mmCIF file of C-alpha atoms in Angstrom:
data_model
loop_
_atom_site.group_PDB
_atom_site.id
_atom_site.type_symbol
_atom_site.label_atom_id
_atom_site.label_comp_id
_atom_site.label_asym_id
_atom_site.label_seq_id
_atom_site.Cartn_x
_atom_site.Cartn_y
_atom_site.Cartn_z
ATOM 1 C CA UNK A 33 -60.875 12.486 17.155
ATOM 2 C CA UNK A 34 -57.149 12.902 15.824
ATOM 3 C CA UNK A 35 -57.830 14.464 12.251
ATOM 4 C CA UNK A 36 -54.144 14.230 12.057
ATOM 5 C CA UNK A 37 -53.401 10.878 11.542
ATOM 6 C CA UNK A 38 -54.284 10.655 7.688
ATOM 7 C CA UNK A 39 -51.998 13.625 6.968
ATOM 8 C CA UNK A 40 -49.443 12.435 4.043
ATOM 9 C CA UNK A 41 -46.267 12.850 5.496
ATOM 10 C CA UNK A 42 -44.130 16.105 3.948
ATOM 11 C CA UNK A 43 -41.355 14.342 1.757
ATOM 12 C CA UNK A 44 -43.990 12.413 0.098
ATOM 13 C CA UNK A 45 -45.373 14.897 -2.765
ATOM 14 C CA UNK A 46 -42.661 16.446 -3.596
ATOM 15 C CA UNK A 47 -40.979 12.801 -4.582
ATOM 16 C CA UNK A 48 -42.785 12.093 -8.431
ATOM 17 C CA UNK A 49 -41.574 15.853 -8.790
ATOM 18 C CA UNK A 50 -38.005 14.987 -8.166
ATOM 19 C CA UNK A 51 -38.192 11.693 -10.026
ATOM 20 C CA UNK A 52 -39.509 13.697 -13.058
ATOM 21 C CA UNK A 53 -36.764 16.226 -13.043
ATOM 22 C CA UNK A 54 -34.192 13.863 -12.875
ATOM 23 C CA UNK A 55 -35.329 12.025 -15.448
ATOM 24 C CA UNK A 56 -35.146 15.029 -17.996
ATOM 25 C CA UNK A 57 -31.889 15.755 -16.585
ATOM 26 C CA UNK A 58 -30.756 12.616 -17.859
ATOM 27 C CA UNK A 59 -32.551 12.275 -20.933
ATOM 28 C CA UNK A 60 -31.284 16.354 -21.829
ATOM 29 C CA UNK A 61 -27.630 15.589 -20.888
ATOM 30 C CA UNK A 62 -27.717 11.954 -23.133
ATOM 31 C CA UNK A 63 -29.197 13.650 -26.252
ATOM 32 C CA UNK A 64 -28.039 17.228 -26.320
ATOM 33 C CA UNK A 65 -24.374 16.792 -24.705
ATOM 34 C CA UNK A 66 -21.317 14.747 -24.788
ATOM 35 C CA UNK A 67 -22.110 13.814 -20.919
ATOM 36 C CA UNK A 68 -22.674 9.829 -21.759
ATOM 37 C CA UNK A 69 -20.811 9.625 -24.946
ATOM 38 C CA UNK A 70 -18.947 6.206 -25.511
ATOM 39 C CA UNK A 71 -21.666 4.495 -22.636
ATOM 40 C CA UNK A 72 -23.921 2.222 -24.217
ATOM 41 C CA UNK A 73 -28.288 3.056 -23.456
ATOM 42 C CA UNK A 74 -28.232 0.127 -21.086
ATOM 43 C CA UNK A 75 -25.513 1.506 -18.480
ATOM 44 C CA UNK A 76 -27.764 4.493 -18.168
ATOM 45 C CA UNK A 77 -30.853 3.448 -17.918
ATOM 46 C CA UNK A 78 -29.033 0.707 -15.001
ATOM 47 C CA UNK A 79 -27.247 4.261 -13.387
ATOM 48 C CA UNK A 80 -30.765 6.241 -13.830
ATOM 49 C CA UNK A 81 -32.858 3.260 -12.314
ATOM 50 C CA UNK A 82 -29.910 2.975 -9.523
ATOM 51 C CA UNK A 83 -30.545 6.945 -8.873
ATOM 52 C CA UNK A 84 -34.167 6.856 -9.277
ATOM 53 C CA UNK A 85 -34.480 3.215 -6.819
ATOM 54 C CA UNK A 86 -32.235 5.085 -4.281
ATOM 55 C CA UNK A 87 -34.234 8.013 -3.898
ATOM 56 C CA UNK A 88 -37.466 6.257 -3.681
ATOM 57 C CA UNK A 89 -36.116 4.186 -0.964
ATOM 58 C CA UNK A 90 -34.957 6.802 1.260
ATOM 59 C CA UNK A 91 -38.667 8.677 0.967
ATOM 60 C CA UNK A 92 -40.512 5.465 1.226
ATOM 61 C CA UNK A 93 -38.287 5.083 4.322
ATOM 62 C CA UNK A 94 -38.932 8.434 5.481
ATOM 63 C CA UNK A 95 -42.018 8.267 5.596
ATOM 64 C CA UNK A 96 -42.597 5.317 7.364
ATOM 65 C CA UNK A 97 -40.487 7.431 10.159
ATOM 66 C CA UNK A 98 -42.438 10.387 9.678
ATOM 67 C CA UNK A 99 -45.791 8.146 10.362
ATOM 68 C CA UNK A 100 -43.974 6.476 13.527
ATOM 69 C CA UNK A 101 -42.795 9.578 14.923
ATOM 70 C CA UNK A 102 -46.004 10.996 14.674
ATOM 71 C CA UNK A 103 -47.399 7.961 16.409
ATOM 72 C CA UNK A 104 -45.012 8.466 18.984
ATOM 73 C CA UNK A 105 -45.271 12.008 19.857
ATOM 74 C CA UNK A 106 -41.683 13.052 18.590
ATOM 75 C CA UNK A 107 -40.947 15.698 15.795
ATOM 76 C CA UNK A 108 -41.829 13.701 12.470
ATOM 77 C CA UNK A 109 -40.706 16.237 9.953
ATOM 78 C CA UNK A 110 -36.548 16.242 11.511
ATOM 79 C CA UNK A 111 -36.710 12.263 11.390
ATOM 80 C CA UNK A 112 -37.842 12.069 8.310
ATOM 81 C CA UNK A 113 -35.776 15.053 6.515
ATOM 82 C CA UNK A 114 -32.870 12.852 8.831
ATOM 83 C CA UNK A 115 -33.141 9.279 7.236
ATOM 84 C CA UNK A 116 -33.813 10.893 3.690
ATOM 85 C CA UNK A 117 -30.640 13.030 3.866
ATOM 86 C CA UNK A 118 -28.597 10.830 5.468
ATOM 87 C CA UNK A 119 -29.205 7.829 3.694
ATOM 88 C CA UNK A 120 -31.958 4.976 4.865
ATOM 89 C CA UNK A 121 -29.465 2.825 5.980
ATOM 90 C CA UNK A 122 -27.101 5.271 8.444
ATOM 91 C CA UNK A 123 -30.886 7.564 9.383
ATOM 92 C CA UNK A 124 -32.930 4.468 10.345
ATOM 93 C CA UNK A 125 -29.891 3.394 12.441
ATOM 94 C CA UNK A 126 -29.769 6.707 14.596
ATOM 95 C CA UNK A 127 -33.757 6.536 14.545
ATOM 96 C CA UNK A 128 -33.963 2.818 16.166
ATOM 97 C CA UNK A 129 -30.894 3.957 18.534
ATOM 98 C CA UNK A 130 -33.365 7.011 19.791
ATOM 99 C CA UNK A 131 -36.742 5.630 18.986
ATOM 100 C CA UNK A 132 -39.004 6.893 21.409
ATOM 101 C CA UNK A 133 -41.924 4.819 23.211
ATOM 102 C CA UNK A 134 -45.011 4.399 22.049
ATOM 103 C CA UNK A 135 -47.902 6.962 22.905
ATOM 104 C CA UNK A 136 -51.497 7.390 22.357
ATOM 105 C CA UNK A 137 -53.738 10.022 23.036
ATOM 106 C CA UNK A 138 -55.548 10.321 26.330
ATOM 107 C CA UNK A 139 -59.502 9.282 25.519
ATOM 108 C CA UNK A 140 -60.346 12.268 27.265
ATOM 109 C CA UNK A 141 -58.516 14.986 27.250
ATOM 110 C CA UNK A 142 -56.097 13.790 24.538
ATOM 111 C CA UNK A 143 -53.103 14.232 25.676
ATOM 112 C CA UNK A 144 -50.079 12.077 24.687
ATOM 113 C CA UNK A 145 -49.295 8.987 26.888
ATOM 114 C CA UNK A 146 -47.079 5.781 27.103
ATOM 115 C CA UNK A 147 -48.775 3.124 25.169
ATOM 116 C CA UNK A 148 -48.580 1.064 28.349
ATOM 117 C CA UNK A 149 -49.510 3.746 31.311
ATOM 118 C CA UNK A 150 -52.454 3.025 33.453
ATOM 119 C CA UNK A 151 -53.768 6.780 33.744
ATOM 120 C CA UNK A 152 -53.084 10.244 32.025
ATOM 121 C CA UNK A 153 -50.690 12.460 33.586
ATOM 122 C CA UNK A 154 -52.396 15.334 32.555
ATOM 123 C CA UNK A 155 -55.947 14.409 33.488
ATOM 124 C CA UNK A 156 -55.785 11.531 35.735
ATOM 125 C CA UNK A 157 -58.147 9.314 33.321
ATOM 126 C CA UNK A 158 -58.110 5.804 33.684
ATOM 127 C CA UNK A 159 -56.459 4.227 29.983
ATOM 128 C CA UNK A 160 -57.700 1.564 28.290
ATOM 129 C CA UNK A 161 -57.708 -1.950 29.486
ATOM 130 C CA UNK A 162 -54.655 -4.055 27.994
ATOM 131 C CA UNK A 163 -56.644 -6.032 25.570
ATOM 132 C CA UNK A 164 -57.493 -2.813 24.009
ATOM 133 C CA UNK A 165 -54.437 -1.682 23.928
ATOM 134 C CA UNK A 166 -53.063 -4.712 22.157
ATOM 135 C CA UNK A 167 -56.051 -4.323 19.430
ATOM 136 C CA UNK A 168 -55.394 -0.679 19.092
ATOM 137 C CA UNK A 169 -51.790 -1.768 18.410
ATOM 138 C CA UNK A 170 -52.629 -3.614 15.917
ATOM 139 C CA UNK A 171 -54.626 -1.460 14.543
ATOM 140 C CA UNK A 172 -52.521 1.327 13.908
ATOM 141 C CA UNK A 173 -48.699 0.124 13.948
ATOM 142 C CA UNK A 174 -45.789 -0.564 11.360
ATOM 143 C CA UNK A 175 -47.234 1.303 8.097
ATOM 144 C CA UNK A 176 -46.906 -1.790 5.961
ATOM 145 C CA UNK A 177 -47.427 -0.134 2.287
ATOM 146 C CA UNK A 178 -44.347 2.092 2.997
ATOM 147 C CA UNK A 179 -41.870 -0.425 4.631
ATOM 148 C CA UNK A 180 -42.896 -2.857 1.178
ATOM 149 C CA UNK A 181 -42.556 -0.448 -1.235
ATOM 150 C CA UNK A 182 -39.139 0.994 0.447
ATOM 151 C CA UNK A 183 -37.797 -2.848 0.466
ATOM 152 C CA UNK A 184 -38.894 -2.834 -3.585
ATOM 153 C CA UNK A 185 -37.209 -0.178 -4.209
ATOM 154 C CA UNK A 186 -33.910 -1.136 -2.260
ATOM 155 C CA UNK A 187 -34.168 -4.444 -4.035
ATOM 156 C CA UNK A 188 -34.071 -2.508 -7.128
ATOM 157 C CA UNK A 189 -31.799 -0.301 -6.182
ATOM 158 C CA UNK A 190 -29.059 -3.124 -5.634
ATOM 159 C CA UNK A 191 -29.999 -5.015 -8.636
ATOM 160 C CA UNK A 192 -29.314 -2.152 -10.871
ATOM 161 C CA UNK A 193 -25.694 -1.116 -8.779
ATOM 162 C CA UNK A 194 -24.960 -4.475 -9.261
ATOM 163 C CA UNK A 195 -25.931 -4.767 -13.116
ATOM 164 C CA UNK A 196 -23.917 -1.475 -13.629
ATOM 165 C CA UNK A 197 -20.816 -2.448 -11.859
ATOM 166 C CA UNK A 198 -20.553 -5.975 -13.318
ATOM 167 C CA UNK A 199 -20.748 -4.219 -17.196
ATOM 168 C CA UNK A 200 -18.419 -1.460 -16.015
ATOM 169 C CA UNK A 201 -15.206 -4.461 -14.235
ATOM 170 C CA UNK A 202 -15.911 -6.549 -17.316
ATOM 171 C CA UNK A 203 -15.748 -3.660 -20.003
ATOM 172 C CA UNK A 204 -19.376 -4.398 -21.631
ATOM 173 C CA UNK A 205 -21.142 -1.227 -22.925
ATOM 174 C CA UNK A 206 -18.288 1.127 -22.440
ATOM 175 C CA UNK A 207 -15.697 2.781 -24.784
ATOM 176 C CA UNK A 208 -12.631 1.867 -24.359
ATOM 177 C CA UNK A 209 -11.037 1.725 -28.052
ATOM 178 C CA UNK A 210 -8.856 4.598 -28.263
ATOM 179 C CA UNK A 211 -9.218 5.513 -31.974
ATOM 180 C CA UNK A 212 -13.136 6.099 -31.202
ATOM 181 C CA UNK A 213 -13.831 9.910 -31.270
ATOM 182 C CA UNK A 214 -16.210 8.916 -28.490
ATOM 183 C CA UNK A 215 -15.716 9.560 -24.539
ATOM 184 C CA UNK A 216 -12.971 7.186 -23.203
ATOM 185 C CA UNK A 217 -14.507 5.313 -20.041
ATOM 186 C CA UNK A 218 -12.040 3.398 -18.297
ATOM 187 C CA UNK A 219 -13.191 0.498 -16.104
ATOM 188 C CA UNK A 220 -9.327 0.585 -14.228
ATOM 189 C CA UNK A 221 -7.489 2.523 -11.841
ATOM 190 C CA UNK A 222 -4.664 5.450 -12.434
ATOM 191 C CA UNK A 223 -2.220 6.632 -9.523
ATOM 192 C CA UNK A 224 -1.595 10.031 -10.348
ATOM 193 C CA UNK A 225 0.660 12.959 -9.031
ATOM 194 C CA UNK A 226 -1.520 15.593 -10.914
ATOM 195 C CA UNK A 227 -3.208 16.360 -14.015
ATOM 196 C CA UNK A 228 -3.696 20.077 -15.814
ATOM 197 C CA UNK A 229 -4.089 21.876 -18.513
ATOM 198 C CA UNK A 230 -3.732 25.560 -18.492
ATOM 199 C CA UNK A 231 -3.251 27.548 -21.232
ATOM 200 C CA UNK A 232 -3.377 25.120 -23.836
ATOM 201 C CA UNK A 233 -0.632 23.122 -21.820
ATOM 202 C CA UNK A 234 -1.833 19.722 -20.694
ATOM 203 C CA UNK A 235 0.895 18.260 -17.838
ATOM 204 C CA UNK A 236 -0.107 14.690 -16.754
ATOM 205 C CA UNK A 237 2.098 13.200 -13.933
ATOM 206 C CA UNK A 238 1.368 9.589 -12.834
ATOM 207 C CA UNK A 239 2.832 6.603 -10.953
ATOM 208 C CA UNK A 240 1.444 3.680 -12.162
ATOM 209 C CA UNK A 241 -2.062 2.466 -14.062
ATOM 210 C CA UNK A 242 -4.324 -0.323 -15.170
ATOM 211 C CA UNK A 243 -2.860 -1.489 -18.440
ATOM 212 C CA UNK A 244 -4.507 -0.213 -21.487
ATOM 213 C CA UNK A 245 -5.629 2.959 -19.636
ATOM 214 C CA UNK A 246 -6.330 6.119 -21.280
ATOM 215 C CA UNK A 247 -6.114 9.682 -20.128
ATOM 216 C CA UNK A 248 -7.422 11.965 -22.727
ATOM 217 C CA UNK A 249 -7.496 16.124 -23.424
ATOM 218 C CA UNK A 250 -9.532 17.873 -25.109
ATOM 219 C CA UNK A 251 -7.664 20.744 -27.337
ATOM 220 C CA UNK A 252 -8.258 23.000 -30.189
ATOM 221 C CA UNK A 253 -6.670 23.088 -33.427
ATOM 222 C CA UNK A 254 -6.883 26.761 -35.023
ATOM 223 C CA UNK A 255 -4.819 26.805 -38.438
ATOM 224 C CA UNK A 256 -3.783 22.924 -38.964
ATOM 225 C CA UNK A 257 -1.974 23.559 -41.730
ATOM 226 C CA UNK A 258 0.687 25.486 -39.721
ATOM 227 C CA UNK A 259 0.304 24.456 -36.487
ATOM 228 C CA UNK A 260 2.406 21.383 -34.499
ATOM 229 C CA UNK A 261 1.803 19.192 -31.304
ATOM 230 C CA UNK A 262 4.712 19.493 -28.929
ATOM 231 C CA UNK A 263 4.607 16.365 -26.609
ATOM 232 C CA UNK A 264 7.738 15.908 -24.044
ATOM 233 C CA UNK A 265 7.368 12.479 -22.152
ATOM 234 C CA UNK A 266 9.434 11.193 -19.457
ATOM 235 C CA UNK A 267 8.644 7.787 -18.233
ATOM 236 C CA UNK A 268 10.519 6.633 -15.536
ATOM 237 C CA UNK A 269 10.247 2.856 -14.889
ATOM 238 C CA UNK A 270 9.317 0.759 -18.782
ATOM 239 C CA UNK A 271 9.274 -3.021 -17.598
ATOM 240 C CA UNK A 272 9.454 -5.649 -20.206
ATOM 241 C CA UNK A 273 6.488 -4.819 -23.033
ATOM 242 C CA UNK A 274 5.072 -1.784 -21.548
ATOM 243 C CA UNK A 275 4.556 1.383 -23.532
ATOM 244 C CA UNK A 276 3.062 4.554 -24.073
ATOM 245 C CA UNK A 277 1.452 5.660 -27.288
ATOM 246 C CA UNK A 278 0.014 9.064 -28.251
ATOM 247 C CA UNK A 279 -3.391 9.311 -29.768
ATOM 248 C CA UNK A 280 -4.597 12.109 -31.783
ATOM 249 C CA UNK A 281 -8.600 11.306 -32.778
ATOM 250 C CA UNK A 282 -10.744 13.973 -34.556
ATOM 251 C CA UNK A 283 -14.089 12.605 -36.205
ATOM 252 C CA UNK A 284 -12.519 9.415 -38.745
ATOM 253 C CA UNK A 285 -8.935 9.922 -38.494
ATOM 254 C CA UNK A 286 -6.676 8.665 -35.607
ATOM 255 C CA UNK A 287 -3.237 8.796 -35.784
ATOM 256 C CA UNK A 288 -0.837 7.276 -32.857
ATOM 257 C CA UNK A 289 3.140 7.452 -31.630
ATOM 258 C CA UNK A 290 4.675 5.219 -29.733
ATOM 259 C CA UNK A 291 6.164 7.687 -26.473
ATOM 260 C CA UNK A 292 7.283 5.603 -24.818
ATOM 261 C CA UNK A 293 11.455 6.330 -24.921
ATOM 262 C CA UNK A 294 11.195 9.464 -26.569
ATOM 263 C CA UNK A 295 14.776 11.049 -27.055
ATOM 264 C CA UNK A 296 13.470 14.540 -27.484
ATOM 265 C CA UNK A 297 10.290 16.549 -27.663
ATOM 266 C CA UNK A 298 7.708 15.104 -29.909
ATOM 267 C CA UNK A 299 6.950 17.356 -32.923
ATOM 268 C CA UNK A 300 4.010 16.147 -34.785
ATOM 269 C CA UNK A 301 2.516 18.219 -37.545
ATOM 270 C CA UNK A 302 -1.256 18.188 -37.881
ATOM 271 C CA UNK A 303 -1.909 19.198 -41.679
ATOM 272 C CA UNK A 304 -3.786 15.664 -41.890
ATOM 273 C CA UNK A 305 -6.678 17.227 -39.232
ATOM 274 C CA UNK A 306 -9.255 20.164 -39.267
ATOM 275 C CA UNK A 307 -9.312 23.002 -37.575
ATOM 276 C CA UNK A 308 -10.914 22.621 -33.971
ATOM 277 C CA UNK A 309 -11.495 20.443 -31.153
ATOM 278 C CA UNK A 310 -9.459 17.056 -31.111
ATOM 279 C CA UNK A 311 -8.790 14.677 -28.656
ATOM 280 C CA UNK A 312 -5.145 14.327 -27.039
ATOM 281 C CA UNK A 313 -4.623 10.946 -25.695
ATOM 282 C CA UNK A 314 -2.199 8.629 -23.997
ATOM 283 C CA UNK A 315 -2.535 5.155 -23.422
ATOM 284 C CA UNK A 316 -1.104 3.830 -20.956
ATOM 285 C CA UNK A 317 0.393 0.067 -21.349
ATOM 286 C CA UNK A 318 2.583 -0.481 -18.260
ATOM 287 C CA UNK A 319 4.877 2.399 -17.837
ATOM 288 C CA UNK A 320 5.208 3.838 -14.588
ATOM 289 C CA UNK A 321 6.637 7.070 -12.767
ATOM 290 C CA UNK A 322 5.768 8.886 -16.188
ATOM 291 C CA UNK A 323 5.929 12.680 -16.564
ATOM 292 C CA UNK A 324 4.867 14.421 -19.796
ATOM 293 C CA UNK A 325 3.785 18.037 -21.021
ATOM 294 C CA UNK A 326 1.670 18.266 -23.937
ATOM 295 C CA UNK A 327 0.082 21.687 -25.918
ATOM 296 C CA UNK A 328 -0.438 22.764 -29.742
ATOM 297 C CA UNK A 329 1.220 25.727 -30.843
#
């Protein structure tokens, strides 16, 4: 008898482990950091379940290959590490391009042979007659529980990419009000030339974005009381009603300037903030081929 076949296949245990450590990373990173600031609880429990869905899949998946494989004499552990790495849906696709035939162990002397042979290679034993062939088929193939609970879990998996990217195009549950000491999210698109900040000096050079987009820095203030923002801004191309306003957000107070044709260097005291970290933003409301260098000093 093949004691084997009721081995749990090797991705399998390790999975609740995985689950559970993502989980806590998540649930650290929302409470103790600034990692999900200005997302609302429901876009990350959507992005966690989409994570957590996407992982199941591919091991549910997996092992259903791993239990084929096995069935089929090839190497079970590559096939499976192969769809779970590579993603159920590219892995299952070089897996059914490569599938092997199906074997079964020789009666006598066990030895692996095609599903449909006549007699053993190795020992010259007559197989089983076709009929119970077909009920030994039947018997043993396709692994239902795993291909179900993979499909669940894809289901889920969509619902919840689907859920997050509908809130994220229409703007629900994310931060997007630039006088909100929060995390700026922005559900639009920026073409930039580069973006840097080095020593204190934040440079932002962009062609073009989604209107009302924000680009934000975070800098320190160390004596407010004598210490100014420098901001030069350059923008190119300002069609009809676009602009460019500067944000300065610490805790309550916001203060903005409108950059958008500045003639010289901005020099904007900051006696009305405390000293340490505030957020340097621009908002970006149609002006394109901009260029601007911003630092504290």
């Amino acid at each position: 008898m093949n004691h084997t076949e009721n081995r749990k296949p090797p991705l399998l245990p390790a999975v609740p482990f995985v689950l559970l450590l993502i989980s806590l990373r998540f649930g650290l990173t929302y409470q103790k950091s600034g990692g999900f600031s200005g997302l609302s609880m429901l876009l990350v429990i959507l992005l966690l379940c989409f994570l957590l869905s996407a992982l199941s899949t591919g091991a549910f998946f997996a092992a259903w290959v791993y239990q084929d494989c096995r069935k089929r004499g090839d190497d079970p552990v590559l096939w499976a590490a192969v769809v779970f790495i590579a993603t159920p849906f590219i892995g299952l696709l070089l897996y059914f391009l490569r599938r092997p035939e199906l074997k079964r162990d020789c009666p006598a002397c066990g030895h692996q042979i095609s599903f449909h042979a006549n007699y053993c290679e190795q020992c010259g034993a007559p197989a089983p007659k076709r009929e119970e062939q077909t009920m030994m088929l039947k018997q043993k193939t396709h692994h239902l529980p795993f291909l179900i609970a993979g499909v669940i879990s894809m289901t889920l998996m969509l619902v919840c990419l689907t859920g997050f990217l509908i809130s994220a195009a229409t703007g629900n549950g994310i931060n997007t009000d630039a006088a909100s000491d929060e995390k700026i999210w922005n559900p639009g698109v920026i073409s930039m030339n580069s973006s840097s900040c080095r020593d204190g000096v934040w440079k932002l050079d962009f062609k073009s974005a989604s209107r009302g987009f924000i680009k934000e820095q975070d800098m320190t203030i160390e004596n407010a009381d004598t210490q100014t923002l420098y901001a030069a801004v350059s923008c190119g191309t300002v069609p009809d009603g676009a602009s460019l306003t500067l944000w300065l957000v610490q805790n309550d107070v916001a203060k903005s300037v409108d950059v958008t044709s500045l003639s010289g260097p901005l020099e904007y005291p900051l006696h009305e903030f405390e000293n340490g970290s505030i957020r340097v933003r621009l908002q970006i409301n149609g002006v394109e081929d901009t260029v601007s260098e911003i630092y504290i000093q």
